[in-house]
Amino acid sequence: MDRMDPLGKLRSQFNIPTRNGQELVYLTGNSLGCQPKQVREDIERELADWAQLGVLGHEQARDPWFSYHEQFRVPLAAIVGAKPSEVVAMNTLTVNLHLLMVSFYRPTRERYKIVIEDSAFPSDSYAVASQTRFHGFSADDAVIRLKPREGEHTLRTSDIEAAIEREGKQIALVMLGGVNYLTGQFFEMERITACARQQGCVVGWDLAHAAGSVPVRLHEWGVDFAAWCSYKYLNAGPGAVAGAFVHDRHAREDLPRFEGWWGNDPAERFSMGREFVPKPDADAWQLSNPPILSMTPLKGSLAIFQAVGMEALRRKSLALTGYMEELLTERCGERVQLVSPADPSQRGGHLSLVVDGADQTLLSKLIEADIIVDFREPNVIRAAPAPSYVSFQDVWRFVDVLAGLLEHA
Ligand SMILES: *Cc1c(COP(=O)(O)O)cnc(C)c1O
């Protein structure tokens, strides 16, 4: 399978973490993607331009810092299915969620609730709860947490729709993760977006585990806003600059917004006027001049996505997770159960597994055997075969080691 894999050669563009000179089986690209080799050269170039040019680099660097973020519009738009004017690289994920909620969570006494998954990532839970409290509501009342049915791990789309329809008039915002970080469920975003908008709710998506992993079409689906980080499947390094999407139907609306000079129209930015003239697109949500050095890795990482395209990556991702599932069934049987949906089209880039007796000790033994996966209490292992650098042989090695450990447990 590796020999026939059209994306097999991509791996050589990444630094795969090693131990004693051996490449690890790296299945945690959903936490921190591997480093594209291009990154070092790109960062050194910025360091050289800074050393050489100082402040003149804003205009004269090889990629002038004044407009530096603009180069990411086209590649980011392709990844999330947006128009270039609808996306911007800025800040970090939770910051962007808050900034976007300032504009898009505008509760009234009647319509003030926010819908999230019960298993939402903690930061998202804190963000929405604190937003409701900021507006004077009680988070216990204002945050609706969607739970799977008794005995099920993931949410049924029809149950999500029913919940939105039931409380529709009270819901201000539906904000789910495109792919749930814990279960790997890839929500039926188009259906859920349409249902929520029909009820008059605003719809935002957290694409932390979706951006660069599954194809989405934010513009076409009519999503109001979205945000994502760039260090997971987008491989742009720890704390890399995140992304945000604002649908262009909002570009010229008079929305409340926290403003800063980088959201000002660039023609006005250095005129130092008192008046904020928002750029009529996603750029208007920027506050500060961008952190060039933590933005630079996006160049090399997004170039790979541009060259390969989301469709090809998704195809390989499905092949990898499908192969993993097949091997797990064959080698581990009942001792490993799938938490992720059985339907591959409703799965993101990782599989979540309930492993019999899994604990920190099992995780340590996996790491000793050069298998890097992650473990969530009480007994869930998440394995993410990122399609840009994980091979079918890696998947085989993971299952082989796991099956061996479970046999001798
Ligand atoms: C990874 C992740 C985060 C992390 O937020 P940061 O602001 O980047 O630290 C938040 N939400 C979700 C759903 C995530 O998967």
Short mmCIF file of C-alpha atoms and ligand atoms in Angstrom, two decimals:
data_model
loop_
_atom_site.label_atom_id
_atom_site.label_comp_id
_atom_site.label_asym_id
_atom_site.label_seq_id
_atom_site.Cartn_x
_atom_site.Cartn_y
_atom_site.Cartn_z
CA MET A 1 0.00 0.00 0.00
CA ASP A 2 2.84 2.40 0.76
CA ARG A 3 4.42 1.61 -2.60
CA MET A 4 1.16 2.43 -4.40
CA ASP A 5 0.40 5.51 -2.30
CA PRO A 6 0.42 8.63 -4.50
CA LEU A 7 1.17 10.75 -1.39
CA GLY A 8 3.92 8.46 -0.09
CA LYS A 9 6.68 10.85 -1.15
CA LEU A 10 5.29 13.70 0.98
CA ARG A 11 6.77 12.15 4.11
CA SER A 12 10.26 13.14 2.99
CA GLN A 13 9.24 16.80 3.28
CA PHE A 14 8.77 16.41 7.06
CA ASN A 15 11.03 15.88 10.03
CA ILE A 16 9.60 12.78 11.68
CA PRO A 17 10.54 12.70 15.39
CA THR A 18 13.18 10.06 16.17
CA ARG A 19 14.65 8.14 19.08
CA ASN A 20 18.12 6.63 18.84
CA GLY A 21 18.07 7.51 15.17
CA GLN A 22 14.85 5.54 14.56
CA GLU A 23 11.78 7.31 13.23
CA LEU A 24 8.89 7.04 15.67
CA VAL A 25 5.41 5.92 14.70
CA TYR A 26 3.95 9.37 15.09
CA LEU A 27 0.17 9.19 15.56
CA THR A 28 -0.35 12.49 17.40
CA GLY A 29 -0.58 14.87 14.47
CA ASN A 30 -3.97 15.83 15.89
CA SER A 31 -2.12 17.38 18.85
CA LEU A 32 1.01 18.70 17.20
CA GLY A 33 1.80 18.03 13.57
CA CYS A 34 5.32 17.19 12.40
CA GLN A 35 7.65 19.92 11.20
CA PRO A 36 7.85 20.59 7.46
CA LYS A 37 11.55 20.74 6.54
CA GLN A 38 10.99 24.03 4.71
CA VAL A 39 10.22 25.83 7.96
CA ARG A 40 13.80 26.26 9.15
CA GLU A 41 14.90 27.97 5.95
CA ASP A 42 11.84 30.24 5.97
CA ILE A 43 12.43 31.33 9.57
CA GLU A 44 16.11 31.92 8.91
CA ARG A 45 15.12 34.14 6.02
CA GLU A 46 12.98 36.32 8.30
CA LEU A 47 15.76 36.48 10.89
CA ALA A 48 18.18 37.57 8.17
CA ASP A 49 15.78 40.22 6.86
CA TRP A 50 15.24 41.55 10.35
CA ALA A 51 19.00 41.65 11.06
CA GLN A 52 19.69 43.34 7.74
CA LEU A 53 16.77 45.73 7.46
CA GLY A 54 15.41 46.48 10.92
CA VAL A 55 12.28 48.58 10.67
CA LEU A 56 12.66 48.87 6.90
CA GLY A 57 11.62 45.21 6.73
CA HIS A 58 7.97 46.24 7.05
CA GLU A 59 8.24 47.39 3.44
CA GLN A 60 11.45 45.86 2.15
CA ALA A 61 11.66 42.32 3.55
CA ARG A 62 11.41 39.69 0.86
CA ASP A 63 7.90 39.11 2.21
CA PRO A 64 7.11 42.58 3.55
CA TRP A 65 5.83 42.34 7.13
CA PHE A 66 3.22 45.04 6.55
CA SER A 67 1.15 42.73 4.35
CA TYR A 68 2.65 39.44 5.57
CA HIS A 69 -0.62 37.82 6.67
CA GLU A 70 -2.22 38.40 3.28
CA GLN A 71 -0.20 35.59 1.66
CA PHE A 72 -2.16 33.03 3.70
CA ARG A 73 -5.61 33.98 2.46
CA VAL A 74 -5.62 31.90 -0.70
CA PRO A 75 -4.22 28.67 0.79
CA LEU A 76 -6.35 28.93 3.95
CA ALA A 77 -9.47 29.62 1.89
CA ALA A 78 -8.84 26.45 -0.11
CA ILE A 79 -8.51 24.40 3.06
CA VAL A 80 -11.79 25.55 4.64
CA GLY A 81 -13.82 26.11 1.48
CA ALA A 82 -14.03 29.89 1.67
CA LYS A 83 -13.41 32.96 -0.44
CA PRO A 84 -9.96 34.44 0.20
CA SER A 85 -11.55 37.57 1.66
CA GLU A 86 -13.38 35.45 4.26
CA VAL A 87 -10.31 34.09 6.04
CA VAL A 88 -7.50 35.58 8.06
CA ALA A 89 -4.49 34.14 9.88
CA MET A 90 -4.32 35.73 13.33
CA ASN A 91 -3.90 35.11 17.05
CA THR A 92 -4.55 31.68 18.52
CA LEU A 93 -7.69 29.60 18.52
CA THR A 94 -9.38 30.42 21.81
CA VAL A 95 -8.60 34.11 21.34
CA ASN A 96 -10.28 33.98 17.94
CA LEU A 97 -13.34 32.21 19.37
CA HIS A 98 -13.74 35.03 21.87
CA LEU A 99 -13.20 37.80 19.32
CA LEU A 100 -15.74 36.21 17.00
CA MET A 101 -18.26 35.73 19.80
CA VAL A 102 -17.95 39.42 20.60
CA SER A 103 -19.47 39.96 17.17
CA PHE A 104 -21.64 36.89 16.77
CA TYR A 105 -22.93 36.06 20.24
CA ARG A 106 -25.32 38.90 20.88
CA PRO A 107 -27.85 37.49 23.29
CA THR A 108 -31.23 38.97 24.10
CA ARG A 109 -33.46 38.06 27.05
CA GLU A 110 -35.35 35.63 24.85
CA ARG A 111 -32.54 34.28 22.73
CA TYR A 112 -29.35 33.78 24.74
CA LYS A 113 -28.36 30.12 24.76
CA ILE A 114 -25.26 28.52 23.23
CA VAL A 115 -25.22 24.91 22.04
CA ILE A 116 -21.99 22.88 22.30
CA GLU A 117 -21.13 19.19 22.49
CA ASP A 118 -21.07 17.78 26.01
CA SER A 119 -17.59 16.50 25.15
CA ALA A 120 -16.43 19.84 23.75
CA PHE A 121 -12.75 20.64 24.24
CA PRO A 122 -12.36 22.26 27.68
CA SER A 123 -11.20 25.59 26.28
CA ASP A 124 -14.37 25.84 24.19
CA SER A 125 -16.50 25.07 27.23
CA TYR A 126 -14.75 27.79 29.22
CA ALA A 127 -15.02 30.22 26.35
CA VAL A 128 -18.75 29.87 25.86
CA ALA A 129 -19.56 29.72 29.57
CA SER A 130 -17.56 32.88 30.22
CA GLN A 131 -19.23 34.63 27.29
CA THR A 132 -22.69 33.89 28.70
CA ARG A 133 -21.61 35.15 32.16
CA PHE A 134 -20.04 38.22 30.57
CA HIS A 135 -23.49 39.06 29.21
CA GLY A 136 -25.10 38.54 32.62
CA PHE A 137 -26.51 35.03 32.21
CA SER A 138 -25.90 31.92 34.25
CA ALA A 139 -23.78 29.47 32.28
CA ASP A 140 -25.70 26.52 33.76
CA ASP A 141 -28.84 27.85 32.17
CA ALA A 142 -27.39 29.36 29.02
CA VAL A 143 -25.07 26.59 27.80
CA ILE A 144 -26.81 23.58 26.26
CA ARG A 145 -24.51 20.55 26.19
CA LEU A 146 -25.50 17.88 23.67
CA LYS A 147 -25.05 14.37 25.07
CA PRO A 148 -25.07 11.10 23.15
CA ARG A 149 -27.84 8.62 23.91
CA GLU A 150 -27.34 6.22 26.78
CA GLY A 151 -24.85 3.56 25.70
CA GLU A 152 -23.69 5.50 22.62
CA HIS A 153 -20.42 7.39 22.20
CA THR A 154 -21.32 9.85 19.48
CA LEU A 155 -24.19 12.17 18.62
CA ARG A 156 -26.82 11.33 16.04
CA THR A 157 -27.38 14.16 13.57
CA SER A 158 -31.14 13.78 13.91
CA ASP A 159 -30.84 14.20 17.70
CA ILE A 160 -28.77 17.37 17.24
CA GLU A 161 -31.40 18.71 14.85
CA ALA A 162 -34.19 17.81 17.25
CA ALA A 163 -32.47 19.63 20.11
CA ILE A 164 -31.93 22.73 17.97
CA GLU A 165 -35.55 22.68 16.84
CA ARG A 166 -36.88 22.10 20.35
CA GLU A 167 -35.11 25.10 21.88
CA GLY A 168 -34.63 27.05 18.66
CA LYS A 169 -36.17 30.32 19.75
CA GLN A 170 -33.91 30.49 22.80
CA ILE A 171 -30.68 29.59 21.02
CA ALA A 172 -28.45 32.50 20.03
CA LEU A 173 -25.46 30.45 18.88
CA VAL A 174 -24.68 26.88 17.84
CA MET A 175 -20.95 26.31 18.15
CA LEU A 176 -19.73 22.75 17.75
CA GLY A 177 -16.36 21.29 16.80
CA GLY A 178 -16.36 20.29 13.12
CA VAL A 179 -14.59 17.13 14.27
CA ASN A 180 -14.98 16.37 17.96
CA TYR A 181 -11.54 16.18 19.57
CA LEU A 182 -12.42 13.25 21.82
CA THR A 183 -14.49 10.94 19.65
CA GLY A 184 -13.27 11.93 16.20
CA GLN A 185 -16.86 12.41 15.07
CA PHE A 186 -17.03 14.54 11.92
CA PHE A 187 -20.36 16.28 12.27
CA GLU A 188 -22.69 16.66 9.31
CA MET A 189 -21.87 20.32 9.22
CA GLU A 190 -23.99 21.27 6.25
CA ARG A 191 -27.18 19.75 7.70
CA ILE A 192 -26.59 21.13 11.18
CA THR A 193 -25.76 24.60 9.85
CA ALA A 194 -28.92 24.67 7.75
CA CYS A 195 -31.08 23.47 10.63
CA ALA A 196 -29.69 26.04 13.06
CA ARG A 197 -30.00 28.91 10.61
CA GLN A 198 -33.59 27.92 9.92
CA GLN A 199 -34.21 28.48 13.63
CA GLY A 200 -32.63 31.92 13.42
CA CYS A 201 -29.47 30.89 15.29
CA VAL A 202 -25.96 32.03 14.46
CA VAL A 203 -23.64 29.14 13.55
CA GLY A 204 -19.94 29.00 14.35
CA TRP A 205 -17.63 25.99 13.99
CA ASP A 206 -14.43 25.20 15.83
CA LEU A 207 -12.33 23.51 13.17
CA ALA A 208 -9.33 22.61 15.36
CA HIS A 209 -9.56 18.93 14.36
CA ALA A 210 -11.09 19.57 10.96
CA ALA A 211 -8.84 22.14 9.26
CA GLY A 212 -6.40 20.26 7.08
CA SER A 213 -8.04 16.92 7.87
CA VAL A 214 -11.50 16.90 6.31
CA PRO A 215 -12.86 18.87 3.37
CA VAL A 216 -15.36 21.55 4.42
CA ARG A 217 -17.18 24.25 2.47
CA LEU A 218 -17.82 27.03 4.93
CA HIS A 219 -18.94 29.61 2.38
CA GLU A 220 -21.33 27.38 0.49
CA TRP A 221 -22.83 25.96 3.68
CA GLY A 222 -23.59 29.46 4.91
CA VAL A 223 -21.59 29.16 8.14
CA ASP A 224 -21.43 32.50 9.98
CA PHE A 225 -17.96 32.15 11.48
CA ALA A 226 -15.29 29.59 12.24
CA ALA A 227 -11.89 29.39 13.88
CA TRP A 228 -9.10 26.83 13.98
CA CYS A 229 -5.55 26.33 15.19
CA SER A 230 -2.63 25.65 12.87
CA TYR A 231 -0.47 23.30 14.95
CA LYS A 232 -2.58 20.14 14.60
CA TYR A 233 -3.19 18.84 11.08
CA LEU A 234 -1.85 22.06 9.58
CA ASN A 235 1.66 21.29 10.91
CA ALA A 236 2.67 24.90 11.59
CA GLY A 237 4.31 24.29 14.96
CA PRO A 238 3.59 24.81 18.66
CA GLY A 239 1.43 27.86 19.27
CA ALA A 240 1.38 28.71 15.55
CA VAL A 241 -0.85 31.52 14.39
CA ALA A 242 -4.47 30.36 14.07
CA GLY A 243 -7.16 31.07 11.49
CA ALA A 244 -10.59 32.62 11.39
CA PHE A 245 -13.44 32.71 8.91
CA VAL A 246 -16.24 35.26 8.65
CA HIS A 247 -18.87 34.76 5.95
CA ASP A 248 -18.83 37.58 3.44
CA ARG A 249 -22.49 38.37 4.06
CA HIS A 250 -21.24 39.92 7.33
CA ALA A 251 -18.37 41.88 5.81
CA ARG A 252 -20.21 45.17 5.50
CA GLU A 253 -22.53 44.80 8.47
CA ASP A 254 -22.18 47.14 11.38
CA LEU A 255 -21.23 44.47 13.91
CA PRO A 256 -19.89 45.12 17.38
CA ARG A 257 -16.23 44.24 17.31
CA PHE A 258 -13.12 44.65 19.42
CA GLU A 259 -10.96 46.82 17.22
CA GLY A 260 -7.25 47.36 16.68
CA TRP A 261 -5.14 49.06 14.06
CA TRP A 262 -4.51 45.95 11.99
CA GLY A 263 -8.23 45.67 11.31
CA ASN A 264 -8.18 49.11 9.83
CA ASP A 265 -8.14 49.44 6.08
CA PRO A 266 -4.43 49.19 5.13
CA ALA A 267 -4.75 52.40 3.14
CA GLU A 268 -5.58 54.14 6.42
CA ARG A 269 -3.44 52.07 8.77
CA PHE A 270 -0.46 54.38 8.99
CA SER A 271 -2.36 57.61 8.68
CA MET A 272 -2.80 57.29 12.45
CA GLY A 273 -6.28 58.76 12.35
CA ARG A 274 -8.78 58.53 15.19
CA GLU A 275 -11.42 56.88 13.02
CA PHE A 276 -11.48 53.08 12.64
CA VAL A 277 -12.22 52.23 9.01
CA PRO A 278 -12.77 48.48 9.00
CA LYS A 279 -11.48 46.56 6.05
CA PRO A 280 -14.70 45.07 4.61
CA ASP A 281 -13.64 41.43 5.11
CA ALA A 282 -12.27 39.02 7.71
CA ASP A 283 -9.17 41.18 8.15
CA ALA A 284 -11.28 43.65 10.12
CA TRP A 285 -11.10 41.31 13.14
CA GLN A 286 -7.31 41.62 13.38
CA LEU A 287 -5.99 43.64 16.28
CA SER A 288 -2.23 43.77 16.28
CA ASN A 289 0.59 43.67 13.82
CA PRO A 290 1.19 39.97 13.28
CA PRO A 291 3.88 37.89 15.03
CA ILE A 292 5.95 37.22 11.93
CA LEU A 293 8.12 34.48 13.44
CA SER A 294 5.18 32.36 14.58
CA MET A 295 3.41 32.99 11.29
CA THR A 296 6.33 31.99 9.10
CA PRO A 297 5.90 28.20 9.51
CA LEU A 298 2.49 28.54 7.87
CA LYS A 299 4.26 29.24 4.58
CA GLY A 300 5.91 25.85 4.27
CA SER A 301 3.01 23.96 5.80
CA LEU A 302 0.30 25.55 3.64
CA ALA A 303 2.43 25.15 0.50
CA ILE A 304 2.15 21.39 0.97
CA PHE A 305 -1.64 21.59 1.24
CA GLN A 306 -1.76 23.78 -1.83
CA ALA A 307 0.31 21.31 -3.83
CA VAL A 308 -1.66 18.25 -2.76
CA GLY A 309 -5.21 19.45 -2.10
CA MET A 310 -7.69 18.41 0.58
CA GLU A 311 -9.40 15.76 -1.53
CA ALA A 312 -6.27 13.67 -1.97
CA LEU A 313 -5.36 14.04 1.70
CA ARG A 314 -8.84 13.01 2.80
CA ARG A 315 -8.71 9.98 0.50
CA LYS A 316 -5.49 8.80 2.09
CA SER A 317 -6.72 9.64 5.58
CA LEU A 318 -9.77 7.44 5.06
CA ALA A 319 -7.55 4.65 3.73
CA LEU A 320 -5.28 4.90 6.78
CA THR A 321 -8.06 4.95 9.39
CA GLY A 322 -9.91 2.21 7.51
CA TYR A 323 -6.78 0.05 7.49
CA MET A 324 -6.24 0.72 11.19
CA GLU A 325 -9.79 -0.31 12.00
CA GLU A 326 -9.48 -3.49 9.96
CA LEU A 327 -6.20 -4.48 11.64
CA LEU A 328 -7.56 -3.70 15.11
CA THR A 329 -10.57 -5.93 14.53
CA GLU A 330 -8.35 -8.71 13.23
CA ARG A 331 -5.61 -8.48 15.87
CA CYS A 332 -7.29 -7.14 19.01
CA GLY A 333 -10.90 -8.27 18.64
CA GLU A 334 -13.11 -7.40 21.60
CA ARG A 335 -10.32 -5.85 23.61
CA VAL A 336 -10.44 -2.71 21.55
CA GLN A 337 -13.66 -0.90 20.78
CA LEU A 338 -14.20 1.96 18.43
CA VAL A 339 -15.53 5.18 19.98
CA SER A 340 -15.43 7.00 16.64
CA PRO A 341 -18.45 6.56 14.36
CA ALA A 342 -18.68 3.31 12.40
CA ASP A 343 -19.48 5.27 9.23
CA PRO A 344 -16.14 6.48 7.77
CA SER A 345 -17.78 9.57 6.25
CA GLN A 346 -18.61 10.70 9.80
CA ARG A 347 -15.06 10.29 11.04
CA GLY A 348 -12.25 12.83 11.06
CA GLY A 349 -8.56 12.05 10.92
CA HIS A 350 -8.16 10.06 14.10
CA LEU A 351 -9.69 6.97 15.66
CA SER A 352 -10.65 6.98 19.32
CA LEU A 353 -10.45 3.58 20.92
CA VAL A 354 -11.64 2.22 24.22
CA VAL A 355 -8.89 -0.21 25.09
CA ASP A 356 -9.42 -2.87 27.74
CA GLY A 357 -7.45 -1.94 30.85
CA ALA A 358 -5.71 0.96 29.13
CA ASP A 359 -3.85 3.23 31.54
CA GLN A 360 -0.68 5.29 31.82
CA THR A 361 1.36 2.09 32.05
CA LEU A 362 0.09 0.85 28.71
CA LEU A 363 0.79 4.27 27.23
CA SER A 364 4.36 4.17 28.59
CA LYS A 365 4.87 0.73 27.07
CA LEU A 366 3.65 2.00 23.71
CA ILE A 367 6.06 4.92 23.92
CA GLU A 368 8.91 2.54 24.85
CA ALA A 369 8.08 0.69 21.65
CA ASP A 370 8.37 3.98 19.71
CA ILE A 371 4.60 4.36 19.23
CA ILE A 372 3.38 7.89 19.96
CA VAL A 373 -0.37 8.02 20.57
CA ASP A 374 -2.33 9.87 23.21
CA PHE A 375 -4.32 8.70 26.15
CA ARG A 376 -7.42 10.23 27.75
CA GLU A 377 -8.77 9.11 31.08
CA PRO A 378 -10.26 6.66 31.81
CA ASN A 379 -9.29 4.31 28.96
CA VAL A 380 -9.38 6.06 25.60
CA ILE A 381 -6.48 5.99 23.16
CA ARG A 382 -6.52 8.37 20.23
CA ALA A 383 -4.48 7.48 17.17
CA ALA A 384 -4.19 10.00 14.36
CA PRO A 385 -2.50 8.78 11.18
CA ALA A 386 -1.97 12.19 9.55
CA PRO A 387 -2.00 11.54 5.81
CA SER A 388 0.84 13.87 4.88
CA TYR A 389 3.52 11.86 6.68
CA VAL A 390 2.12 8.66 8.25
CA SER A 391 2.60 5.43 6.31
CA PHE A 392 0.51 2.29 6.18
CA GLN A 393 3.47 0.52 7.73
CA ASP A 394 3.29 2.91 10.69
CA VAL A 395 -0.32 1.88 11.20
CA TRP A 396 0.66 -1.77 11.00
CA ARG A 397 3.46 -1.28 13.57
CA PHE A 398 1.07 0.46 15.97
CA VAL A 399 -1.51 -2.32 15.87
CA ASP A 400 1.17 -5.01 16.02
CA VAL A 401 2.68 -3.51 19.18
CA LEU A 402 -0.72 -2.86 20.78
CA ALA A 403 -1.93 -6.39 20.07
CA GLY A 404 1.27 -7.80 21.58
CA LEU A 405 0.91 -5.70 24.73
CA LEU A 406 -2.74 -6.65 25.17
CA GLU A 407 -1.94 -10.35 24.73
CA HIS A 408 0.62 -10.21 27.51
CA ALA A 409 -1.41 -7.95 29.79
C1 LIG B 1 -6.72 22.03 20.31
C2 LIG B 1 -8.01 22.68 20.59
C3 LIG B 1 -8.06 23.92 21.26
C4 LIG B 1 -6.81 24.60 21.76
O1 LIG B 1 -6.99 25.96 21.89
P1 LIG B 1 -5.77 26.99 21.84
O2 LIG B 1 -6.41 28.29 22.00
O3 LIG B 1 -5.09 26.79 20.51
O4 LIG B 1 -4.83 26.64 22.94
C5 LIG B 1 -9.31 24.50 21.45
N1 LIG B 1 -10.44 23.89 21.03
C6 LIG B 1 -10.41 22.69 20.39
C7 LIG B 1 -11.68 22.06 19.94
C8 LIG B 1 -9.20 22.05 20.18
O5 LIG B 1 -9.18 20.86 19.59
#
